[in-house]
PDB file of C-alpha atoms and ligand atoms in Angstrom:
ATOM      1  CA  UNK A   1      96.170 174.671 200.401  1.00  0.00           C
ATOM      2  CA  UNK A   2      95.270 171.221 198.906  1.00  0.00           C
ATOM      3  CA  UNK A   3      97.453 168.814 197.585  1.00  0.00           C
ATOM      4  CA  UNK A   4      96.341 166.481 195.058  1.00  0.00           C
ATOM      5  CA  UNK A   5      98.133 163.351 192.455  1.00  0.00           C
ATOM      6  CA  UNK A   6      97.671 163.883 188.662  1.00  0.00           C
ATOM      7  CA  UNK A   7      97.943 161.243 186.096  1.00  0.00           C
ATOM      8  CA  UNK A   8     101.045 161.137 185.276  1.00  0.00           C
ATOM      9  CA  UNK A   9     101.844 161.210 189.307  1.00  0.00           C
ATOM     10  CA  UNK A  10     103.261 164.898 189.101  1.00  0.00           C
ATOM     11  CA  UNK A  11     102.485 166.034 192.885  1.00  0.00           C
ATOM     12  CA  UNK A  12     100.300 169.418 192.504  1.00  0.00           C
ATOM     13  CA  UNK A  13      98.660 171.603 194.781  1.00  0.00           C
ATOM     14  CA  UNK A  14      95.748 174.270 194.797  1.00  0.00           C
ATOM     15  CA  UNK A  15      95.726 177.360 196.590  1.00  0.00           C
ATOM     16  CA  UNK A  16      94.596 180.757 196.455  1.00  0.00           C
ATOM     17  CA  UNK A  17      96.674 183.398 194.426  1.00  0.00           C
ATOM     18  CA  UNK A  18      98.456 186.397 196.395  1.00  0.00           C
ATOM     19  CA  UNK A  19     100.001 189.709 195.541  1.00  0.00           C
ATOM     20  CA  UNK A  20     103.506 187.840 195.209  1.00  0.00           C
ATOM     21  CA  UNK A  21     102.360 185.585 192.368  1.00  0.00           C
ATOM     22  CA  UNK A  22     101.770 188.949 190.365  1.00  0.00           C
ATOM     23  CA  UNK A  23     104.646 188.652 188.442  1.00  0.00           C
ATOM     24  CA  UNK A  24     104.375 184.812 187.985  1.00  0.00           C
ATOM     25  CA  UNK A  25     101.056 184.932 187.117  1.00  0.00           C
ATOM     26  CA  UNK A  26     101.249 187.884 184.085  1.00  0.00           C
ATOM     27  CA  UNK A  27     103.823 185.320 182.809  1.00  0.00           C
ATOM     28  CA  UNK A  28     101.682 182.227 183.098  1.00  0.00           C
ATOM     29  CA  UNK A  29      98.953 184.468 180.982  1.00  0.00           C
ATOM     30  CA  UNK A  30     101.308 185.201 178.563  1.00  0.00           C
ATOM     31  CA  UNK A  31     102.172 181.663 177.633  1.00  0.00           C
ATOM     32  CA  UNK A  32      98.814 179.875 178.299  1.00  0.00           C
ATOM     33  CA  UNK A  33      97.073 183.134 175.564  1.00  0.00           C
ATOM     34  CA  UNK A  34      99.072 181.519 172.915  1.00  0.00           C
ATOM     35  CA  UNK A  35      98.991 178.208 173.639  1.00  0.00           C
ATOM     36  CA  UNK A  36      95.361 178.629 173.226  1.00  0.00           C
ATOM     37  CA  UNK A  37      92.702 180.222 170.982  1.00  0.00           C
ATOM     38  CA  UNK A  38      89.659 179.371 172.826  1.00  0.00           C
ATOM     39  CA  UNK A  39      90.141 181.885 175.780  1.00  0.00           C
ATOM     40  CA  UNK A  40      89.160 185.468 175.354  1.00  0.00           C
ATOM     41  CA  UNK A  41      93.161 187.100 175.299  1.00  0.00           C
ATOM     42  CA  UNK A  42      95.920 186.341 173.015  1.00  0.00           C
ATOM     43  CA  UNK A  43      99.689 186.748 173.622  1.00  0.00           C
ATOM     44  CA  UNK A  44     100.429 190.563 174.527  1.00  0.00           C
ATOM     45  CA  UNK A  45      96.362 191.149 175.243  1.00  0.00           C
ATOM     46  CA  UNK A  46      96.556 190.675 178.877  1.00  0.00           C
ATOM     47  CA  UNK A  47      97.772 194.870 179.538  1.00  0.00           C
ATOM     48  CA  UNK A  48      97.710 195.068 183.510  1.00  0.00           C
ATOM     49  CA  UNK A  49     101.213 196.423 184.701  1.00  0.00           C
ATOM     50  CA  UNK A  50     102.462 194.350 187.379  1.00  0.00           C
ATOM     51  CA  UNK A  51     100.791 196.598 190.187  1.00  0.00           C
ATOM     52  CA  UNK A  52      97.806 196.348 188.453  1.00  0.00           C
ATOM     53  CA  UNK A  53      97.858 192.724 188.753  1.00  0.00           C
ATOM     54  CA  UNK A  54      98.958 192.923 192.745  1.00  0.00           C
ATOM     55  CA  UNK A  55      96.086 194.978 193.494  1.00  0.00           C
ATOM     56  CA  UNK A  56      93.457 193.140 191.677  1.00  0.00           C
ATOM     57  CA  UNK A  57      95.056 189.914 193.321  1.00  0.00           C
ATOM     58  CA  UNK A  58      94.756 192.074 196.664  1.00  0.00           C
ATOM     59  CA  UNK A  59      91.165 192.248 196.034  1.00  0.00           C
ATOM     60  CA  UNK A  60      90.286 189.283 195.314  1.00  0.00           C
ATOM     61  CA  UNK A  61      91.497 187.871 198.794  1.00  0.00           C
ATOM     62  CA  UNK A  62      89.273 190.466 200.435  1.00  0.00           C
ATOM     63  CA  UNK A  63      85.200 189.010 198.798  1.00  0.00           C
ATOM     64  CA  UNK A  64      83.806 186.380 200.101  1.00  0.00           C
ATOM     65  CA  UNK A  65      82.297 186.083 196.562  1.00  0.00           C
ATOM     66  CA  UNK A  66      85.667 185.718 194.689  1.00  0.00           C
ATOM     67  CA  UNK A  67      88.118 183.109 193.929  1.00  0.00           C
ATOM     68  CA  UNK A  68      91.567 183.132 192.491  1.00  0.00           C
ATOM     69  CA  UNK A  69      93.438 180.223 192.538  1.00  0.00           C
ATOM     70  CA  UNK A  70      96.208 178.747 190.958  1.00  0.00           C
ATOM     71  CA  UNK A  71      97.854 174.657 190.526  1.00  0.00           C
ATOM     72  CA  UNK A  72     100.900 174.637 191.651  1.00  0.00           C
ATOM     73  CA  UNK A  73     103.769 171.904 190.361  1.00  0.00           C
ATOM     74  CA  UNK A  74     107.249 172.214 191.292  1.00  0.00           C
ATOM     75  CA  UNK A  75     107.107 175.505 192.660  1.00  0.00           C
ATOM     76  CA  UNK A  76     105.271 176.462 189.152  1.00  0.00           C
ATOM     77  CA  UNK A  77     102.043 177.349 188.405  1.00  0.00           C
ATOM     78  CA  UNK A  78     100.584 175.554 185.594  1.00  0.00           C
ATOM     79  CA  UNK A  79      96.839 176.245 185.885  1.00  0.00           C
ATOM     80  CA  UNK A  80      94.615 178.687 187.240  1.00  0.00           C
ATOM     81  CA  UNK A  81      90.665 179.244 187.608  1.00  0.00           C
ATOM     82  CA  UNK A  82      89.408 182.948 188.508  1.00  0.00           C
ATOM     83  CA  UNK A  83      85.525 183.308 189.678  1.00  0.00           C
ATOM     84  CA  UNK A  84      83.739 186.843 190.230  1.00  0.00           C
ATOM     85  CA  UNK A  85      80.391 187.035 191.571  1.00  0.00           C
ATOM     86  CA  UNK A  86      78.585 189.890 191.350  1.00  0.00           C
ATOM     87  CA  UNK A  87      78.519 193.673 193.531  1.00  0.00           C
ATOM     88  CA  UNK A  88      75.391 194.089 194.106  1.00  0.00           C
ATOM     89  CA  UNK A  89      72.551 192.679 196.786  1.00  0.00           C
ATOM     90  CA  UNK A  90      70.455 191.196 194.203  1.00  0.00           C
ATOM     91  CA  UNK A  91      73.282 189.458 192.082  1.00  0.00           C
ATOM     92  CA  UNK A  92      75.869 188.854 194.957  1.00  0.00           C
ATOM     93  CA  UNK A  93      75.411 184.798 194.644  1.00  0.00           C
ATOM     94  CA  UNK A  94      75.982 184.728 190.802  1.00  0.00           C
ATOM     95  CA  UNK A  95      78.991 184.660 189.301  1.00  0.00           C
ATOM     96  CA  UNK A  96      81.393 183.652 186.515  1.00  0.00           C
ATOM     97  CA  UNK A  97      84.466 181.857 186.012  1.00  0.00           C
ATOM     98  CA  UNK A  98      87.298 181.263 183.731  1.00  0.00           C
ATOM     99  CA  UNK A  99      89.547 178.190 183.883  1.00  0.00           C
ATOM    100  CA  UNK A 100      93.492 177.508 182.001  1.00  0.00           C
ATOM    101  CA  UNK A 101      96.091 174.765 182.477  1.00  0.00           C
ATOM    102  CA  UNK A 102      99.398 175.245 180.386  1.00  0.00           C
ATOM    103  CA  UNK A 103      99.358 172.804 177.587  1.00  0.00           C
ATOM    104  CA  UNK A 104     102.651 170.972 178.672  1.00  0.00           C
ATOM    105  CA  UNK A 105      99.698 169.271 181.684  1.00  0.00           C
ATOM    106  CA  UNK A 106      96.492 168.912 179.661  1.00  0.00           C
ATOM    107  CA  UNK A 107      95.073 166.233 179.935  1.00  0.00           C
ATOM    108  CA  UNK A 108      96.139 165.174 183.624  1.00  0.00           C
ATOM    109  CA  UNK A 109      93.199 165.754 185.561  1.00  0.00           C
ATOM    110  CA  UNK A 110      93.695 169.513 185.965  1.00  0.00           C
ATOM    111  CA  UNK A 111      90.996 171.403 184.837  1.00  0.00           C
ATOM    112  CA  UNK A 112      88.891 169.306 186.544  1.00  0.00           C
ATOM    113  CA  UNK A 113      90.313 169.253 190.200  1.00  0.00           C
ATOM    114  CA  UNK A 114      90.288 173.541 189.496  1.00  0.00           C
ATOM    115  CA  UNK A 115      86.541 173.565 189.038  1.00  0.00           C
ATOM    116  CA  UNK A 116      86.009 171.063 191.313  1.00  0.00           C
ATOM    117  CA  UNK A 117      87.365 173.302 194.068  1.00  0.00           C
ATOM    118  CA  UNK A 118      85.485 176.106 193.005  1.00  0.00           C
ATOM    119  CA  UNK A 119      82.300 173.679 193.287  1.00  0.00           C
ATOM    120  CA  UNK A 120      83.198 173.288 196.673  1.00  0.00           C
ATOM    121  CA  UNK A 121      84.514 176.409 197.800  1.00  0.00           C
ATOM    122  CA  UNK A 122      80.779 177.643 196.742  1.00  0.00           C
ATOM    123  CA  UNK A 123      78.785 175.001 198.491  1.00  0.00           C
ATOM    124  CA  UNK A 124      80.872 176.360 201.561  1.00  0.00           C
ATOM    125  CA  UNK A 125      80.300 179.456 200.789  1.00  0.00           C
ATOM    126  CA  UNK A 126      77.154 180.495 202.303  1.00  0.00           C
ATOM    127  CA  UNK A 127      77.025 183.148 199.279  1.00  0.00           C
ATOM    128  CA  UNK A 128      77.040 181.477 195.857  1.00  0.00           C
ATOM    129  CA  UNK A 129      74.147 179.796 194.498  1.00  0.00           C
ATOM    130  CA  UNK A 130      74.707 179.928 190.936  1.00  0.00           C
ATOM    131  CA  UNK A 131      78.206 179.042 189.061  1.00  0.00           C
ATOM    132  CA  UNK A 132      78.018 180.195 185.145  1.00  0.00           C
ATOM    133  CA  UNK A 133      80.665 180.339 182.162  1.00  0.00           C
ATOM    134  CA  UNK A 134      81.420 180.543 178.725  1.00  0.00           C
ATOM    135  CA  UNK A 135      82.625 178.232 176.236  1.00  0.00           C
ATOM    136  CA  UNK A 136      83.790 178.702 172.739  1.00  0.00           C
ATOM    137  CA  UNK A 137      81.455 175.989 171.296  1.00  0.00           C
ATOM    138  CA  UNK A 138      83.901 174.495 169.374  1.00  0.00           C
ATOM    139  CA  UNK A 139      85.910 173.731 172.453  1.00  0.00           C
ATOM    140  CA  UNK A 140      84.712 169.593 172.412  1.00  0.00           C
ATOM    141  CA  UNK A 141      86.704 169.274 175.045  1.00  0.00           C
ATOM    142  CA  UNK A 142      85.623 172.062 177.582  1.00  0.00           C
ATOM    143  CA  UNK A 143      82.556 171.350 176.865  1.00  0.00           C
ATOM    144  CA  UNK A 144      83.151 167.803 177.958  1.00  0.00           C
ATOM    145  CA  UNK A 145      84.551 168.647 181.254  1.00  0.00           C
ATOM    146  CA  UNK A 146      82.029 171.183 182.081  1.00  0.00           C
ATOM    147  CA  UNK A 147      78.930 168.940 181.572  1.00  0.00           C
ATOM    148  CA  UNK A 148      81.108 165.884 183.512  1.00  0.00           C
ATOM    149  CA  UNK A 149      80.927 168.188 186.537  1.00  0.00           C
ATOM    150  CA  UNK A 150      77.244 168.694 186.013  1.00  0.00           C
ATOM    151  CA  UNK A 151      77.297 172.560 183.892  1.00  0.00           C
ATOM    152  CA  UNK A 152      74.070 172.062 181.116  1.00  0.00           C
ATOM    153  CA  UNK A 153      73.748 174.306 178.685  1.00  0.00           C
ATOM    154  CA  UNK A 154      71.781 177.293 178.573  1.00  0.00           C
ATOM    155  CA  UNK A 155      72.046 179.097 176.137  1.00  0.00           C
ATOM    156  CA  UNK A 156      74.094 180.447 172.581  1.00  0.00           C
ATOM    157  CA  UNK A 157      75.532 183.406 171.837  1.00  0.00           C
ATOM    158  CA  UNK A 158      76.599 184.802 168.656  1.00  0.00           C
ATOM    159  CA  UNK A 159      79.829 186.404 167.623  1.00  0.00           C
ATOM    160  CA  UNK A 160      81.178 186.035 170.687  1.00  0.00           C
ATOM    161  CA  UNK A 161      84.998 185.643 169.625  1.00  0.00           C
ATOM    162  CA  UNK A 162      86.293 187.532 166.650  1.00  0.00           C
ATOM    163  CA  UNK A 163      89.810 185.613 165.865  1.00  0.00           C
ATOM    164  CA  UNK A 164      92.037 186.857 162.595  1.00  0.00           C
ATOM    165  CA  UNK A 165      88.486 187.693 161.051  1.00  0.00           C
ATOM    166  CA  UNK A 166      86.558 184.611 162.342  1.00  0.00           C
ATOM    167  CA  UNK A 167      83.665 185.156 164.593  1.00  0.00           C
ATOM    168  CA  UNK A 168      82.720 182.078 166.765  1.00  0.00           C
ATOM    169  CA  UNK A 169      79.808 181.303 168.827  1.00  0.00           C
ATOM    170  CA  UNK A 170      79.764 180.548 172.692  1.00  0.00           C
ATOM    171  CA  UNK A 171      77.652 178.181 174.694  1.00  0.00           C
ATOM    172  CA  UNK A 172      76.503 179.499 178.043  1.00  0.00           C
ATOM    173  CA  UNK A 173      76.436 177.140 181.044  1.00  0.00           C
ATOM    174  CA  UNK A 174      75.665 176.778 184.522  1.00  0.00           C
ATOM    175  CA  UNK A 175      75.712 175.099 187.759  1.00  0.00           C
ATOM    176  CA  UNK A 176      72.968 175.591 190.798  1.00  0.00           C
ATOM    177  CA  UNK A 177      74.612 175.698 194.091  1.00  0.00           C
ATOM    178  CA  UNK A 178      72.480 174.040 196.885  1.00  0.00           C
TER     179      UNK A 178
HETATM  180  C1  COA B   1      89.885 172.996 178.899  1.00  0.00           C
HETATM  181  C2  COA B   1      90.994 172.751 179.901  1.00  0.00           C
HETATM  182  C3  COA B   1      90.870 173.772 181.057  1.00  0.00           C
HETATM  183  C4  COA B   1      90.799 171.336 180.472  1.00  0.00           C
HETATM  184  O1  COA B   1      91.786 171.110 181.439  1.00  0.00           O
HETATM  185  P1  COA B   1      92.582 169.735 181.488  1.00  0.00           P
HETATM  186  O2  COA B   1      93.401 169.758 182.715  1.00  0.00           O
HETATM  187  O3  COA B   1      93.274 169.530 180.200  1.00  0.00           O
HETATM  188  O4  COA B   1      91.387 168.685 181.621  1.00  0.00           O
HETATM  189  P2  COA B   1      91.363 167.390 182.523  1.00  0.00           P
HETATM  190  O5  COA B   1      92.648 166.647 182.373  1.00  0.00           O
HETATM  191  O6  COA B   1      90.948 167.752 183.900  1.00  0.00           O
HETATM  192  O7  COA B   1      90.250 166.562 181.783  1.00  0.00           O
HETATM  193  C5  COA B   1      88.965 166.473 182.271  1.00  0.00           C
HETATM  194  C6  COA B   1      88.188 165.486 181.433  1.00  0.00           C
HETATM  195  O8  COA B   1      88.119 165.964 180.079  1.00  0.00           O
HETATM  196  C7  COA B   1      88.646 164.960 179.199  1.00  0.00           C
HETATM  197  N1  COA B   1      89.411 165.621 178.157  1.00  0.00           N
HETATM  198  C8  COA B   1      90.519 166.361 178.302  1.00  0.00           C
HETATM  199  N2  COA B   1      90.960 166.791 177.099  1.00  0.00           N
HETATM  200  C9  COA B   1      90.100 166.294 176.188  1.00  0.00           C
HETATM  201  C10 COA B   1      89.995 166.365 174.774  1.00  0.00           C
HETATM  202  N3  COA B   1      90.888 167.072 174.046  1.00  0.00           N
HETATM  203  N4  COA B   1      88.951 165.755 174.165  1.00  0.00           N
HETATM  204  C11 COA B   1      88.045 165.074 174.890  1.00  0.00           C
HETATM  205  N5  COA B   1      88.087 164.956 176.244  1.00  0.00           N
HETATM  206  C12 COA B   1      89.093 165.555 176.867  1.00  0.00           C
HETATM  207  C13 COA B   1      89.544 164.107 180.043  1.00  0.00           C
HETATM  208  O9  COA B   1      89.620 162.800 179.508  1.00  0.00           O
HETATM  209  C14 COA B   1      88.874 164.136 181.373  1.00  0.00           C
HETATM  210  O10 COA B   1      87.841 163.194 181.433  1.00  0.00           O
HETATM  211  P3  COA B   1      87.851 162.062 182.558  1.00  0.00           P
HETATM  212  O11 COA B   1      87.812 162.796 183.869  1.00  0.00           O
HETATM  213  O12 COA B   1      86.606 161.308 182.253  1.00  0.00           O
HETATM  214  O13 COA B   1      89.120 161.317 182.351  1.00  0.00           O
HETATM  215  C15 COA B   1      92.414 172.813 179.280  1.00  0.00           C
HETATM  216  O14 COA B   1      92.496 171.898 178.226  1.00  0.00           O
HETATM  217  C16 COA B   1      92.764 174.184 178.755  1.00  0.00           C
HETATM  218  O15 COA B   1      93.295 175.018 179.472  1.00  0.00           O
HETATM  219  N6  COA B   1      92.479 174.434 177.477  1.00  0.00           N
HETATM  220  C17 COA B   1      92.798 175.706 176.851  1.00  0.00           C
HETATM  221  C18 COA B   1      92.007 176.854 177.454  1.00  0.00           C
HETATM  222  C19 COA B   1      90.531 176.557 177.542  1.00  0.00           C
HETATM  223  O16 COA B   1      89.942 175.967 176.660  1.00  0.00           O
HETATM  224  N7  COA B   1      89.939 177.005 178.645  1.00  0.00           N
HETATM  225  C20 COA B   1      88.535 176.891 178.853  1.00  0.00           C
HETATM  226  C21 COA B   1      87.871 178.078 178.219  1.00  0.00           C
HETATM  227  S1  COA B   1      86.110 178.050 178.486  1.00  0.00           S
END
């Protein structure tokens, strides 16, 4: 567990999700999908049952080439960044990741202390070399973040969202780990 100081001074810390933030956490999806169209769910498209949701977070604390954490405030979590790297041999240090802070904190430092800690948590790692994601590429200020922390672009894909009839592109980034 980390602890950190955002902007506005709010005390917050980092730490890895468990099978008791289940519940907390299908709520915290709920609220950030429609707070948000630039990630890939809505509100009501996130359909694990809540011992779906243990059991993946189960999982996830058991690969060394998967992280699930959460920002904590006041007991609540307010943002969370989820990396999977891949099964087998040959694709085992790749991975990608998805990051979300609740709108009510945007803007505080949050996203980027998340991805930060997943920067480091691969260099420690031993196991990821590569760090990739996705980006709705008219998310200005994703996009902003990610290359701040070093992500360039490399490449475009079309018709990657479909929203109320819209298709949007993404932007495909990555880090090297070394
Ligand atoms: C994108 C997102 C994760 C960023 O998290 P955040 O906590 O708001 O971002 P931070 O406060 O850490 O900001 C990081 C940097 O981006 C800048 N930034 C934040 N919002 C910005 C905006 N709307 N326009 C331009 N720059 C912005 C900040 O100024 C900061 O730069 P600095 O470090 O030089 O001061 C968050 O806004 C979010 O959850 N958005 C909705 C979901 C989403 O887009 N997820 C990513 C999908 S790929």
């Amino acid at each position: 567990m980390e602890s950190y100081r955002l902007k506005n001074g709010n005390k917050m810390i980092i730490r890895g999700a468990t099978a008791a933030d289940a519940e907390e956490m299908l709520n915290y999806l709920e609220q950030v999908g429609g707070e948000s169209d630039f990630l890939t769910f809505g509100p009501g498209e996130i359909k694990m049952t809540l011992e779906d949701e243990r059991s993946f977070l189960n999982s996830i604390s058991k690969a060394d080439n998967k992280l699930f954490i959460v920002a904590v405030v006041a007991d609540k979590i307010i943002g969370n960044l989820s990396y999977t790297g891949g099964m087998r041999p040959r694709v085992r240090h790749t991975g990608e990741f998805g990051v979300s802070v609740l709108k009510e904190y945007w803007g505080q430092g949050v996203g980027k202390i998340l991805i930060q800690y997943l920067i480091a948590w691969s260099k420690a790692s031993g196991t990821v070399r590569k760090i990739n994601l996705r980006v709705r590429s008219d998310n200005t200020a994703g996009i902003y973040l990610y290359e701040a922390l070093g992500f360039v672009e490399e490449g475009r894909q079309s018709r990657e969202f479909c929203i109320n009839g819209i298709f949007y592109d993404s932007i495909i980034m990555g880090l090297e780990i070394d």
